[in-house]
Every structure is written in C-alpha cells, then in structure tokens.
Coordinates of C-alpha atoms in Angstrom, one line a residue:
M846 CA 162.8 49.9 96.0
K847 CA 164.6 50.5 99.0
I848 CA 168.2 50.7 99.4
K849 CA 170.0 50.1 103.2
L850 CA 173.3 52.0 103.7
K851 CA 175.8 52.4 106.4
S852 CA 176.1 56.0 106.4
N853 CA 179.9 56.3 107.7
M854 CA 180.8 54.0 105.1
V855 CA 179.4 55.3 102.2
S856 CA 180.3 58.8 103.4
G857 CA 184.0 57.6 103.9
I858 CA 184.0 56.0 100.1
A859 CA 182.1 59.0 98.8
A860 CA 184.9 61.4 100.2
I861 CA 187.8 59.2 99.1
V862 CA 186.4 59.1 95.5
F863 CA 185.7 62.8 95.6
A864 CA 189.6 63.7 96.9
V865 CA 191.0 61.2 94.4
A866 CA 189.1 63.3 91.5
L867 CA 190.3 66.5 92.8
F868 CA 194.1 65.2 92.7
V869 CA 193.4 64.2 89.2
I870 CA 191.7 67.2 88.0
I871 CA 193.6 69.8 89.9
P872 CA 197.2 69.6 87.8
F873 CA 194.5 69.9 84.5
Q874 CA 193.0 73.2 86.3
I875 CA 196.2 75.1 87.8
V876 CA 199.0 75.3 85.7
D877 CA 202.0 77.0 87.9
I878 CA 205.5 77.3 86.3
S879 CA 206.9 79.1 89.0
N880 CA 209.7 77.8 91.3
K881 CA 208.1 78.9 94.4
L882 CA 207.9 76.7 97.5
I883 CA 204.1 77.4 97.9
K884 CA 202.4 77.4 94.7
A885 CA 199.0 78.2 93.3
D886 CA 197.8 74.4 93.6
F887 CA 198.8 74.1 97.4
L888 CA 195.5 75.0 98.8
P889 CA 193.3 73.1 96.8
K890 CA 195.9 69.8 97.1
L891 CA 195.6 70.2 100.7
M892 CA 191.7 70.7 101.2
A893 CA 191.6 67.5 99.0
G894 CA 194.3 66.0 101.4
I895 CA 192.0 66.5 104.6
I896 CA 188.9 65.4 102.5
L897 CA 191.0 62.1 102.0
I898 CA 191.9 61.9 105.5
C899 CA 188.5 62.1 106.9
G900 CA 187.2 59.6 104.4
I901 CA 190.0 57.5 105.6
C902 CA 188.9 58.1 109.4
L903 CA 185.2 57.6 108.5
I904 CA 185.8 54.2 107.4
A905 CA 188.2 53.1 110.0
K906 CA 185.6 54.0 112.6
C907 CA 182.9 52.0 110.8
L908 CA 185.2 48.7 110.5
R909 CA 186.3 49.4 114.1
H910 CA 182.9 49.8 115.8
P911 CA 180.6 48.2 113.2
E912 CA 177.7 48.0 116.1
S913 CA 177.7 51.7 116.3
E914 CA 177.1 52.3 113.0
K915 CA 174.2 53.8 111.5
V916 CA 172.3 52.4 108.8
I917 CA 169.9 54.6 106.9
E918 CA 166.9 53.3 104.4
I919 CA 166.6 55.1 101.4
D920 CA 163.5 54.7 99.2
L921 CA 164.3 55.4 95.6
M922 CA 160.8 55.7 94.5
K923 CA 160.4 58.8 97.1
E924 CA 163.8 60.3 96.2
A925 CA 162.7 60.2 92.1
R926 CA 162.2 63.7 92.5
V927 CA 165.6 64.5 93.5
I928 CA 167.3 62.3 91.2
M929 CA 165.3 64.1 88.4
Y930 CA 166.5 67.5 89.4
F931 CA 170.0 66.5 89.8
A932 CA 169.8 65.2 86.2
A933 CA 168.5 68.3 85.2
L934 CA 171.5 70.0 86.6
V935 CA 173.7 67.6 85.0
L936 CA 172.1 68.4 81.7
F937 CA 172.7 72.3 82.5
V938 CA 176.2 71.7 82.9
V939 CA 176.5 69.5 79.5
L940 CA 174.6 71.8 77.5
F941 CA 175.9 75.2 78.8
T942 CA 179.0 75.7 76.3
R943 CA 176.4 73.9 73.6
I944 CA 173.6 76.2 73.6
G945 CA 175.0 79.0 75.8
F946 CA 174.4 80.6 79.0
L947 CA 171.3 82.5 78.2
L948 CA 169.0 79.9 76.9
D949 CA 170.3 77.4 79.1
S950 CA 170.1 79.2 82.2
L951 CA 166.6 80.4 81.1
W952 CA 165.1 76.7 80.5
L953 CA 167.0 75.6 84.0
A954 CA 165.2 78.4 85.9
V955 CA 162.0 77.8 84.1
F956 CA 162.4 74.2 84.9
T957 CA 163.1 74.7 88.3
L958 CA 159.2 76.7 88.6
I959 CA 157.8 73.9 87.0
F960 CA 159.7 71.2 89.6
V961 CA 158.5 73.3 92.4
K962 CA 154.9 73.5 91.1
D963 CA 154.9 77.2 91.0
K964 CA 152.0 78.4 89.2
N965 CA 152.1 82.3 89.6
P966 CA 153.2 83.9 86.1
I967 CA 154.6 86.8 87.7
H968 CA 157.3 84.5 89.2
Y969 CA 157.9 83.1 85.7
A970 CA 158.0 86.9 84.0
I971 CA 160.3 87.8 86.9
T972 CA 162.7 84.9 86.9
I973 CA 163.0 85.2 82.8
A974 CA 163.7 88.8 83.2
Y975 CA 166.5 88.2 85.9
V976 CA 168.1 85.8 83.4
V977 CA 168.1 88.3 81.0
I978 CA 169.2 90.9 82.9
L979 CA 172.2 88.8 84.4
F980 CA 173.1 88.1 80.8
I981 CA 172.9 91.7 79.6
V982 CA 175.1 92.8 82.7
F983 CA 177.9 90.3 82.6
K984 CA 178.1 90.1 78.6
Y985 CA 178.0 93.8 77.7
A986 CA 178.5 95.8 80.9
L987 CA 181.1 93.9 82.3
S988 CA 182.5 92.3 79.3
V989 CA 182.7 88.6 80.9
P990 CA 183.0 86.2 77.9
L991 CA 180.1 84.1 78.2
P992 CA 178.9 80.9 75.5
T993 CA 176.4 82.1 73.3
I994 CA 175.4 80.9 70.2
V995 CA 173.8 84.1 68.2
L996 CA 174.0 86.8 70.5

C-alpha cells in the first residue's frame, strides 16, 4: 500500500499538533507558583510557540503555492520495519514503570540487536553487561531512583 503526501502540509499539521500537545502538557510538568515575570515554563512555551508558528507558515506556503509543493510517496510495506521498531519504543515507554528499568532496558537492547540482525554473541554480552552496569551505577552509586520490581 502506497500513500502520497504533500510534505509541507503534513509537516505543518504535525508541527501544529505537536505544539498544541506541548501547550497542554507543559502546565502539568512545570508547576511554578512564584510571581516572577519570567517563570520556569517560559522557555518551553516559547519553543512551543515557535513550533506552532513554523507549522502555520508551512501550511500557508503549501496553500499559497500548491504547484511548488513536493509530493512524496511512502510504501507502507517497505516501512513496516520502521513501524515495528517504533511500536517497540512505545512498548518500552509503556512498560518502563511496570516492569522496571533493568528488565525493560534489557529486552529493548536485545530486541534492537535482533532487529539489526546482529549475530555476534559478544555484542549481546556487552550490551547486557552495559545495561546492568548502568543500572547498578545509577541505582546504587548515584542513588538515582529508578523503577524496579524486585531490586
């Protein structure tokens, strides 16, 4: 299945949706009760505003000059691997607080090696050791609270 998309139109819509999502999320993530003129949420809101303006400009450019709009064609069957890896990343985020940092990071690291068709067992051992060492350093040496199930 192939999809044809106007690049500026799709990019503009995506930028607007992203900016609106940022405007909705920022008040929940940054709570500042100070009465200063410039608060902690100033820079993130400024960035979201710039993204929103750029998205509107892309859509306006597409509507004003439709003949110069670049149309790209995406073959979903060829992009299935990308979609599958994106789904794995979403699953990683969803499972992070449920199964903990260590198990979640281990399965994503091993999945990534399988995904890129790496057959060298040394790479698997190094990757697993690296994740375990990162966990130990952050959890016990640096006392960074990480979600865990049993450790």
